[in-house]
XYZ file of C-alpha atoms in Angstrom:
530
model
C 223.078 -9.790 227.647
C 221.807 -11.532 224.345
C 221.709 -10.649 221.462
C 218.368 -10.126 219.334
C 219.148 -13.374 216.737
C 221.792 -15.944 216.866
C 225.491 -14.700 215.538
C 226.232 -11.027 215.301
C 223.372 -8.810 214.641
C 222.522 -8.128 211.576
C 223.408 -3.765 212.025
C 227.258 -5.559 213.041
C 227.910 -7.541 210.466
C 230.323 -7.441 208.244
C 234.117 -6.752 208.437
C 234.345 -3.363 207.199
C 235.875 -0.658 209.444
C 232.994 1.114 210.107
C 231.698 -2.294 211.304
C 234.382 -3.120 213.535
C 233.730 0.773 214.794
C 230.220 0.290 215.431
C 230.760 -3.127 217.586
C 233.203 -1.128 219.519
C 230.631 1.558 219.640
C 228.089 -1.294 221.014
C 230.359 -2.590 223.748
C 231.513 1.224 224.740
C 230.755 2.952 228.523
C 228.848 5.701 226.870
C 226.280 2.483 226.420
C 226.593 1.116 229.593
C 226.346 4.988 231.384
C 223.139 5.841 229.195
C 221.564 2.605 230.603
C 222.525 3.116 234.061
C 221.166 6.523 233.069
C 217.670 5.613 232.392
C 217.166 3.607 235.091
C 218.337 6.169 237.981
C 215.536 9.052 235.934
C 212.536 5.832 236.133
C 213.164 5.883 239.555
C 212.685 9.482 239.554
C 210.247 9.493 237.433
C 208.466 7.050 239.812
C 208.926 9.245 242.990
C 207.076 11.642 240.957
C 204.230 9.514 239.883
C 205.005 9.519 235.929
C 205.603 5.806 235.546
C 203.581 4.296 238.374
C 202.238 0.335 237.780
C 204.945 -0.190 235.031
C 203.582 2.523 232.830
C 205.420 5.059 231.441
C 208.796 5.071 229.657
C 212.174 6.471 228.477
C 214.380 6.234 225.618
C 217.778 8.193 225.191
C 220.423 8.225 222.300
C 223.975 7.243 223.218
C 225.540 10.158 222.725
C 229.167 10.030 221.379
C 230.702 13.334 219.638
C 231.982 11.853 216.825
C 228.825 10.115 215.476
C 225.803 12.149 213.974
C 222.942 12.169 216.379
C 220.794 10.196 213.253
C 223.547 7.344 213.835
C 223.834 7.162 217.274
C 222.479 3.967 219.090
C 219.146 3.902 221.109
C 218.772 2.673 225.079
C 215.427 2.277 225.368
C 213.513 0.637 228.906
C 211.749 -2.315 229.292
C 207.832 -2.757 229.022
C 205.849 -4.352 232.100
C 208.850 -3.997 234.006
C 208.360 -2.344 237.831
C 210.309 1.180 236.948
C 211.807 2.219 240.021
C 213.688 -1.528 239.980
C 215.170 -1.452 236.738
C 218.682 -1.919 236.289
C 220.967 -1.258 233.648
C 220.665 -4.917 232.005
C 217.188 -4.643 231.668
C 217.416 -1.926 229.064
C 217.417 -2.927 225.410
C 219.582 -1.422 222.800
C 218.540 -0.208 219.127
C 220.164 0.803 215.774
C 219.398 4.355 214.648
C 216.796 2.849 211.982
C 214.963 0.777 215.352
C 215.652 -3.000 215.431
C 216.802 -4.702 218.051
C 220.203 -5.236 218.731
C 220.454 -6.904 222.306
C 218.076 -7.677 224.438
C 217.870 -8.461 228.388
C 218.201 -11.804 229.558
C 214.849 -13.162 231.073
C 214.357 -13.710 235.036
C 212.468 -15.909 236.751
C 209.267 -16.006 238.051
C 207.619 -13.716 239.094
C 208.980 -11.476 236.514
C 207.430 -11.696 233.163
C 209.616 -12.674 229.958
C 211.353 -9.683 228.517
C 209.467 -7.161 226.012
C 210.505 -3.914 224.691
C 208.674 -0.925 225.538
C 205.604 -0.594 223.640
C 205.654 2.612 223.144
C 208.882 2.143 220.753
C 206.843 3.131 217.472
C 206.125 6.137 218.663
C 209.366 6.954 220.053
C 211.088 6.108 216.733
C 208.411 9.004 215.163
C 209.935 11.056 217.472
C 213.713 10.303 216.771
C 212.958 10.360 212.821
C 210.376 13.921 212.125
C 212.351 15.754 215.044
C 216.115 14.137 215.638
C 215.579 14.115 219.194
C 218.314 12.772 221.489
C 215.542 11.845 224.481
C 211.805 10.909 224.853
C 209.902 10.413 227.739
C 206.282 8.980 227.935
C 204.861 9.755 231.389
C 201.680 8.834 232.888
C 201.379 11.230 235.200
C 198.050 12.455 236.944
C 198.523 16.381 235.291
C 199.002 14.890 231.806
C 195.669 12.570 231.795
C 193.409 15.248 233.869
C 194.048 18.208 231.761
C 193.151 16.622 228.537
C 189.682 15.747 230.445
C 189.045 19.535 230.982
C 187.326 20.032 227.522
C 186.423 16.386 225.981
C 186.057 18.117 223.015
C 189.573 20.036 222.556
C 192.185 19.175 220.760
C 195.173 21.609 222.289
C 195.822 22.582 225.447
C 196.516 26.370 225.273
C 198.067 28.160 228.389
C 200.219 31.444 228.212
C 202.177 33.974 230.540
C 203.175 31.381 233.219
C 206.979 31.604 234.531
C 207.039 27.835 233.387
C 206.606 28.452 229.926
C 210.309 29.748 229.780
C 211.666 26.160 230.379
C 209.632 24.979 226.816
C 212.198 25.071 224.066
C 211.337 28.235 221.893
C 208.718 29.756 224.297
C 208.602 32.620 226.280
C 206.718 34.368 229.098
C 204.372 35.817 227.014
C 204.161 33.599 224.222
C 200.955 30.918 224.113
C 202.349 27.229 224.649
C 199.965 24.948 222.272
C 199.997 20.691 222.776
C 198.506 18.930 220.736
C 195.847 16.154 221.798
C 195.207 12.826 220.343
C 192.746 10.139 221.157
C 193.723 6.894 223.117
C 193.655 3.522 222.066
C 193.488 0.151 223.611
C 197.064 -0.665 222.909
C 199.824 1.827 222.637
C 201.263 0.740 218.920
C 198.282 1.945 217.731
C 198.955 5.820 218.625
C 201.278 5.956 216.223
C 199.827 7.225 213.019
C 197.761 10.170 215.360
C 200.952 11.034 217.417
C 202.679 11.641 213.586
C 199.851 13.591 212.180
C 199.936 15.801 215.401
C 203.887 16.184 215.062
C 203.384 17.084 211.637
C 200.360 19.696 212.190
C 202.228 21.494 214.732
C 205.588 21.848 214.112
C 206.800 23.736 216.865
C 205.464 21.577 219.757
C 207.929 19.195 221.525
C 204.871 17.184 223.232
C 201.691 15.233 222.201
C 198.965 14.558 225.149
C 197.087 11.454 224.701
C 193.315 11.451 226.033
C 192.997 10.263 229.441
C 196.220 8.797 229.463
C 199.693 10.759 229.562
C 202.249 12.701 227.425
C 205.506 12.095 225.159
C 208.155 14.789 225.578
C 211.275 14.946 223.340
C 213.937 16.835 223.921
C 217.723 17.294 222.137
C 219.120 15.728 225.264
C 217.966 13.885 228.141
C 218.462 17.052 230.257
C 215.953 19.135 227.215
C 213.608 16.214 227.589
C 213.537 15.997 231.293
C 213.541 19.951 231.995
C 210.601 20.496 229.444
C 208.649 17.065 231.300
C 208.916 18.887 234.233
C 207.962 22.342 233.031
C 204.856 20.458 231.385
C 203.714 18.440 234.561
C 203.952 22.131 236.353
C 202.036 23.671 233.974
C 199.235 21.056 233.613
C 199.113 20.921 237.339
C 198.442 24.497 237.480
C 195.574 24.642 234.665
C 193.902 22.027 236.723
C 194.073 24.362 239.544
C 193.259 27.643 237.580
C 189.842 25.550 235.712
C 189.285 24.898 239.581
C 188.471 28.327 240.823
C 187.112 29.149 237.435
C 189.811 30.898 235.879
C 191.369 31.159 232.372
C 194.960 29.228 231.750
C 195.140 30.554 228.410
C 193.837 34.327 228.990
C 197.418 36.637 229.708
C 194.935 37.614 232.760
C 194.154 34.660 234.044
C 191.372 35.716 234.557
C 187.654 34.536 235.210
C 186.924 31.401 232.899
C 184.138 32.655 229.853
C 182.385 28.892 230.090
C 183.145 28.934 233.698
C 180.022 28.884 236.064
C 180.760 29.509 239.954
C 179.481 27.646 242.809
C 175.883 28.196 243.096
C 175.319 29.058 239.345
C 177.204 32.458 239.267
C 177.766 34.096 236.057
C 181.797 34.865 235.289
C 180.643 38.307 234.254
C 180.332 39.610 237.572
C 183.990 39.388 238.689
C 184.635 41.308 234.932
C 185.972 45.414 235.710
C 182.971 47.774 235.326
C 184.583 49.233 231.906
C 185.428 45.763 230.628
C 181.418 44.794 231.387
C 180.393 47.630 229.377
C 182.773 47.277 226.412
C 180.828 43.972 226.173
C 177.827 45.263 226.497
C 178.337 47.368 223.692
C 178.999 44.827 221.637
C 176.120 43.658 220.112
C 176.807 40.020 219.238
C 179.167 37.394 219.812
C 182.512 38.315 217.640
C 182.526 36.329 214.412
C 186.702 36.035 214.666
C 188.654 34.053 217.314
C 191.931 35.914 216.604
C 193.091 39.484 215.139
C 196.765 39.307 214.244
C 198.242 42.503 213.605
C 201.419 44.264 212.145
C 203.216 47.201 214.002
C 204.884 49.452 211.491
C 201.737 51.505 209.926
C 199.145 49.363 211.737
C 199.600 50.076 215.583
C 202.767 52.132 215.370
C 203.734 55.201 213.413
C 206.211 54.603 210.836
C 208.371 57.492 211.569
C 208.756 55.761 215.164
C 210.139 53.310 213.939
C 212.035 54.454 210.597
C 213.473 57.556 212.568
C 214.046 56.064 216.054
C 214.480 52.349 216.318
C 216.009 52.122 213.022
C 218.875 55.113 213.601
C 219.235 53.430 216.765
C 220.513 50.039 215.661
C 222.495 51.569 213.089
C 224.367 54.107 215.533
C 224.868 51.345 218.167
C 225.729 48.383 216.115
C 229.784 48.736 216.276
C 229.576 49.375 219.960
C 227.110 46.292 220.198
C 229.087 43.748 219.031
C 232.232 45.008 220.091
C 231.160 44.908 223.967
C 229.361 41.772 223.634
C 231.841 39.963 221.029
C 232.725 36.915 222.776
C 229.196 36.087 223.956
C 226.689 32.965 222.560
C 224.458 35.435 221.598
C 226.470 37.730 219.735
C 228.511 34.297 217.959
C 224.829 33.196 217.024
C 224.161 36.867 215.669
C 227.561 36.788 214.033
C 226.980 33.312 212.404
C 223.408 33.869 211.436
C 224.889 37.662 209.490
C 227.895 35.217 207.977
C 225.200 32.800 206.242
C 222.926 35.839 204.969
C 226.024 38.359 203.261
C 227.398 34.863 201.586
C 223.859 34.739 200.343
C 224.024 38.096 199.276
C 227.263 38.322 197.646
C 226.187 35.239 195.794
C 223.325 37.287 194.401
C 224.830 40.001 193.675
C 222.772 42.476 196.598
C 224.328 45.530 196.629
C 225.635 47.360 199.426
C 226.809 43.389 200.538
C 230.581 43.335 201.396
C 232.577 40.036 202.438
C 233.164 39.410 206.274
C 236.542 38.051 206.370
C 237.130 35.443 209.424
C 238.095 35.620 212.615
C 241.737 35.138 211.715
C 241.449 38.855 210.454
C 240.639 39.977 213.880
C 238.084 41.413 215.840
C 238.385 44.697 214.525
C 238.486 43.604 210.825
C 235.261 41.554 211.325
C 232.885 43.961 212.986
C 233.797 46.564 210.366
C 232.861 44.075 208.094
C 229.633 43.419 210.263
C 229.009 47.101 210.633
C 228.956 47.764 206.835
C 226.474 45.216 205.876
C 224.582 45.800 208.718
C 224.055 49.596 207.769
C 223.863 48.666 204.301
C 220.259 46.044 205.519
C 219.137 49.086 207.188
C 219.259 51.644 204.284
C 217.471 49.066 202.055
C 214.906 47.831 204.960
C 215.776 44.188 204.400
C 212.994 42.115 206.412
C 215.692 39.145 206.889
C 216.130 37.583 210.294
C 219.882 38.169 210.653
C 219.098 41.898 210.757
C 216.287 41.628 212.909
C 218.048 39.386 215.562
C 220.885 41.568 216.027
C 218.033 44.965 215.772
C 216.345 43.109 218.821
C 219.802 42.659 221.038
C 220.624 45.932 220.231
C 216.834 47.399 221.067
C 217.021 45.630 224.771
C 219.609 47.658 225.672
C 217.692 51.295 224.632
C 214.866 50.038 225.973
C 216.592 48.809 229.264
C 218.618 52.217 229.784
C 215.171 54.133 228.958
C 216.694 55.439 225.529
C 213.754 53.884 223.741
C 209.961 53.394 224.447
C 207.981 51.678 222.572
C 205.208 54.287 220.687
C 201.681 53.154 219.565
C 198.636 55.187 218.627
C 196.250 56.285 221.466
C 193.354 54.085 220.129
C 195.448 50.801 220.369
C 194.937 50.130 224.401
C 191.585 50.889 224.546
C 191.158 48.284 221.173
C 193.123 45.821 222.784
C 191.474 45.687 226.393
C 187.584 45.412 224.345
C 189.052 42.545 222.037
C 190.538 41.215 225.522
C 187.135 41.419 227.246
C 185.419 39.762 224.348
C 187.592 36.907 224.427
C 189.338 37.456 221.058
C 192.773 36.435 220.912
C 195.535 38.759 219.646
C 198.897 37.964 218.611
C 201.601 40.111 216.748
C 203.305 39.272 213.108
C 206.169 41.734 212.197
C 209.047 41.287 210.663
C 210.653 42.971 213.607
C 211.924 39.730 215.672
C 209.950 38.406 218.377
C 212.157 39.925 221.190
C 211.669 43.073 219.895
C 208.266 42.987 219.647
C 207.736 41.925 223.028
C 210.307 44.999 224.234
C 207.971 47.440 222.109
C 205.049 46.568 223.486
C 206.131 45.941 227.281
C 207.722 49.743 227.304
C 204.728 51.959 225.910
C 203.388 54.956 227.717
C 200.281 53.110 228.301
C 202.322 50.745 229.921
C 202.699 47.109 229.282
C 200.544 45.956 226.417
C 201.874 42.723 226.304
C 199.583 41.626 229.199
C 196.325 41.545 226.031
C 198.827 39.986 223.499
C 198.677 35.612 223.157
C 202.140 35.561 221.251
C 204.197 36.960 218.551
C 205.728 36.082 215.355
C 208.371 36.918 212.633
C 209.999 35.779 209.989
C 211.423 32.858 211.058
C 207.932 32.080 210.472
C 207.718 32.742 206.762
C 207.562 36.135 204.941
C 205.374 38.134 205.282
C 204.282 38.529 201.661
C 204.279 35.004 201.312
C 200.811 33.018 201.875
C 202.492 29.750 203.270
C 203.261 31.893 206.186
C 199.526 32.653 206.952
C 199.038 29.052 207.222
C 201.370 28.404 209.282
C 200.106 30.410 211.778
C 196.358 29.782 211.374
C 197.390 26.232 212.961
C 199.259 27.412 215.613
C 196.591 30.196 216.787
C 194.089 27.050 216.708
C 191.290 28.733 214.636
C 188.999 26.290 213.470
C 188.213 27.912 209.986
C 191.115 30.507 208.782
C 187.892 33.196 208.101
C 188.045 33.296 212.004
C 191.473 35.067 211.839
C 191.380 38.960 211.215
C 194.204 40.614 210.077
C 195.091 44.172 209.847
C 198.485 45.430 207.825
C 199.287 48.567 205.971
C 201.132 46.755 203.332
C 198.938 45.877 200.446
C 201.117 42.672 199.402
C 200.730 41.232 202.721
C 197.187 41.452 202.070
C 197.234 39.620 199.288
C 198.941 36.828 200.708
C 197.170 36.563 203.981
C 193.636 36.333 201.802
C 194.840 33.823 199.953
C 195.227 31.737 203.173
C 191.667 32.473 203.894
C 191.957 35.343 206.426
C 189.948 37.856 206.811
C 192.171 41.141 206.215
C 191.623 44.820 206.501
C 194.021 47.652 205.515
C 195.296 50.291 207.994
C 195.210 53.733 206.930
C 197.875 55.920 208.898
C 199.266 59.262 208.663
C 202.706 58.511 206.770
C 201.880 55.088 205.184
C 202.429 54.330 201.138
C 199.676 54.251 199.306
C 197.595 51.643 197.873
C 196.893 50.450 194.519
C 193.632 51.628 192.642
C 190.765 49.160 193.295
C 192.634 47.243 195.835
C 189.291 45.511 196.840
C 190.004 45.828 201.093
C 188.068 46.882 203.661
C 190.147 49.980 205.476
C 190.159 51.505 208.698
C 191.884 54.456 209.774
C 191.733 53.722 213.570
C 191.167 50.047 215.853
C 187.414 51.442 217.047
C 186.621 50.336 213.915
C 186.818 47.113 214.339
């Protein structure tokens, strides 16, 4: 193998011990495994039709445990280089910051002189905004055709598909958004678009590229790969659905609104009787794409949730975390309370009371856990360490039928017109998002979750914050925020939802607070309102 310049290169030289580390880091197995790595997954990748006629790539970071991911080295394949032949000393090797340390050695005709893949730009974006450990650029068939559904979009939406699960931070229910970009003659010049789409939505770990294929980063090479394949499923079946004129992103799936039949037929006709007439009511098209709405006061009685779900948590949390101590999810709920009463205690919050390690002992800690947790409760703290551990805690009532989720009787009928029209609804609470989904999939209406595009909390932003509102208006995909309706009880929420140029009205509910004088909102006292 030889190396990018004449002498060391310039990232190993030097004489310092870090230095010397880093050449030994160069020459290590981890690098030589990662390279055979990469070319065993093209070969895969070819058998699956992702990097067919040399197209396509791979990049992964060598991964060593006691260097930060930002520091670790980059294996990165070949460009115009037959994929399923690769071997490991065709792979070039980068620093962290993306020049080339060593470089293949060239072959002899026919193979063309040796050139580093050209999609390296735009894996380096990747690597920098997201500190990915893997990215994978595939061509495949799934990834160009379902950009060319709508010429005109730029997302692809889909939503409750099994699939979804296997997209880091999605779930069944939730909507999975990817961003599309345009494509250029030559692949370097992607770069600035795939950024500005990384940037605009935050929470996507994939950018389609017009009528030609995907990039997919991951933590790992086993995140990367696992969400490629999720992806490829999931374009494959939105081909399929757009085929016999269905919806991907309806929680239905069901008949496609722009969607003409063979022969001309109208979608409308395969619509239920009741949902044909709710339309028909309706006397033109709806001026909003989306209605978010709260659940406390909004679609849910307070008292069901300050005399129920609350006592609930508090009653069960000891016997919680005691069962489920030594599980990841507990740990996580543990660390994530750990973070927020050192907070506390540094400001001063009362009822906040120091959680000594796990020296101490179990028993110590989760009285320590227990007390703040009780104390959050009394004071109705909208902070996600609470409303983590509320949501663990919830599953189980809800999965032993201790708990159902209660809503008022005009919600399902609401939902199931907005559903029919087309409008998209999604839940903000700051109630965490498995919660939410456990409310709303045990109701005595049944599941409601089936009319619902995704949910949100504060990991999101606060709710009385206006930043938060934004964020969400470009992850719903509304075009203008004034498309985006939504309904709260809480009169600072409101405010701060306004200011990001939503449309808001005010729900008026047996047991809610009341509202300022002159408060200047629309309000409604039930959803047929709307």
């Amino acid at each position: 193998m030889a190396a990018a310049s004449s002498g060391a290169p310039k990232a190993m030289q030097g004489a310092t011990n870090t230095e010397v580390t880093s050449q030994a880091y160069l020459e290590s197995n981890k690098v030589e495994e990662t390279k055979a790595l990469i070319s065993e997954l093209c070969r895969q990748f070819y058998d699956l039709g992702w990097v067919s006629g040399t197209g396509g790539s791979i990049t992964i970071k060598v991964h060593d445990d006691s260097i930060p991911k930002p520091q670790q080295l980059i294996i990165m394949s070949p460009s115009g280089v037959q994929k399923e032949r690769m071997v490991p000393e065709d792979m070039y090797v980068l620093s962290p910051s993306g020049s080339i340390l060593s470089s293949p050695l060239a072959k002899p005709y026919p193979h063309k002189p040796p050139k580093c893949s050209d999609c390296a730009p735009l894996f380096m974006k990747a690597y920098e905004i997201h500190n990915a450990g893997a990215v994978i650029h595939s061509h495949g068939m799934e990834a160009c055709l379902v950009t060319m559904l709508n010429p005109l979009s730029k997302e692809f939406r889909i939503t409750h598909m099994e699939m979804i699960k296997g997209i880091q931070g999605h779930g069944y229910h939730d909507e999975l958004v990817v961003p599309i970009i345009e494509n250029t003659a030559h692949e370097r010049e992607l770069t600035e678009s795939l950024t500005e789409a990384i940037e605009a939505y935050p929470k996507t770990t994939a950018v389609l590229v017009r009528n030609h294929g995907i990039y997919i980063w991951g933590d790992s090479w086993i995140n990367a790969k696992t969400q490629a394949e999720c992806y490829h499923y999931l374009f494959d079946a939105a081909i399929k659905l757009h085929q016999l004129g269905l919806d991907c992103s309806s929680p239905s799936h069901g008949p496609n609104h722009s969607f003409r039949g063979v022969g001309g037929g109208d979608w409308n006709v395969n619509l239920s009787a009741k949902a044909r007439n709710l339309i028909a009511n309706h006397d033109t098209e709806p001026a909003r794409r989306c209605i978010v709405l709260d659940i406390e006061g909004t679609t849910t009685p307070i008292s069901s949730v300050t005399d129920v779900l609350y006592p609930y948590a508090r009653d069960n949390v000891g016997r919680h975390i005691y069962a489920t101590y030594a599980t990841a999810e507990t740990q996580d709920d543990i660390k994530l309370l750990r973070s927020q009463v050192q907070s506390d205690l540094e400001q001063g919050i009362f009822g906040a009371v120091p959680i000594p390690s796990d020296d101490a002992g179990k028993e110590e800690v989760i009285a320590a856990l227990v007390a703040n947790v009780e104390a959050m409760i009394k004071a109705d703290r909208k902070v996600t360490a609470l409303k983590q551990l509320q949501g663990h805690i919830w599953r189980a009532g809800f999965q032993n039928n201790k708990l159902m989720g209660v809503v008022f009787d005009d919600i399902p009928e609401a939902l199931e017109k907005w559903h029919a029209l087309g409008i998209k609804v999604y839940i903000y609470s700051s109630g965490s998002r498995l919660a939410q989904r456990l409310f709303f999939g045990n109701t005595k209406f049944g599941d409601l979750r089936k009319y619902m595009f995704g949910f949100f909390d504060t990991t999101v932003g606060h709710k009385r914050e206006s930043r938060s509102y934004v964020e969400i208006s470009q992850y719903v995909g509304a075009d203008n925020p004034s498309e985006i309706l939504f309904v709260t009880d809480v009169f600072e929420e409101a405010v701060a939802a306004k200011a990001a140029g939503w449309e808001v009205m005010i729900s008026i509910r047996p047991g809610n607070g009341p509202l300022p004088d002159n408060h200047g909102f629309k309000t409604i006292q039930s959803f047929s309102e709307i």
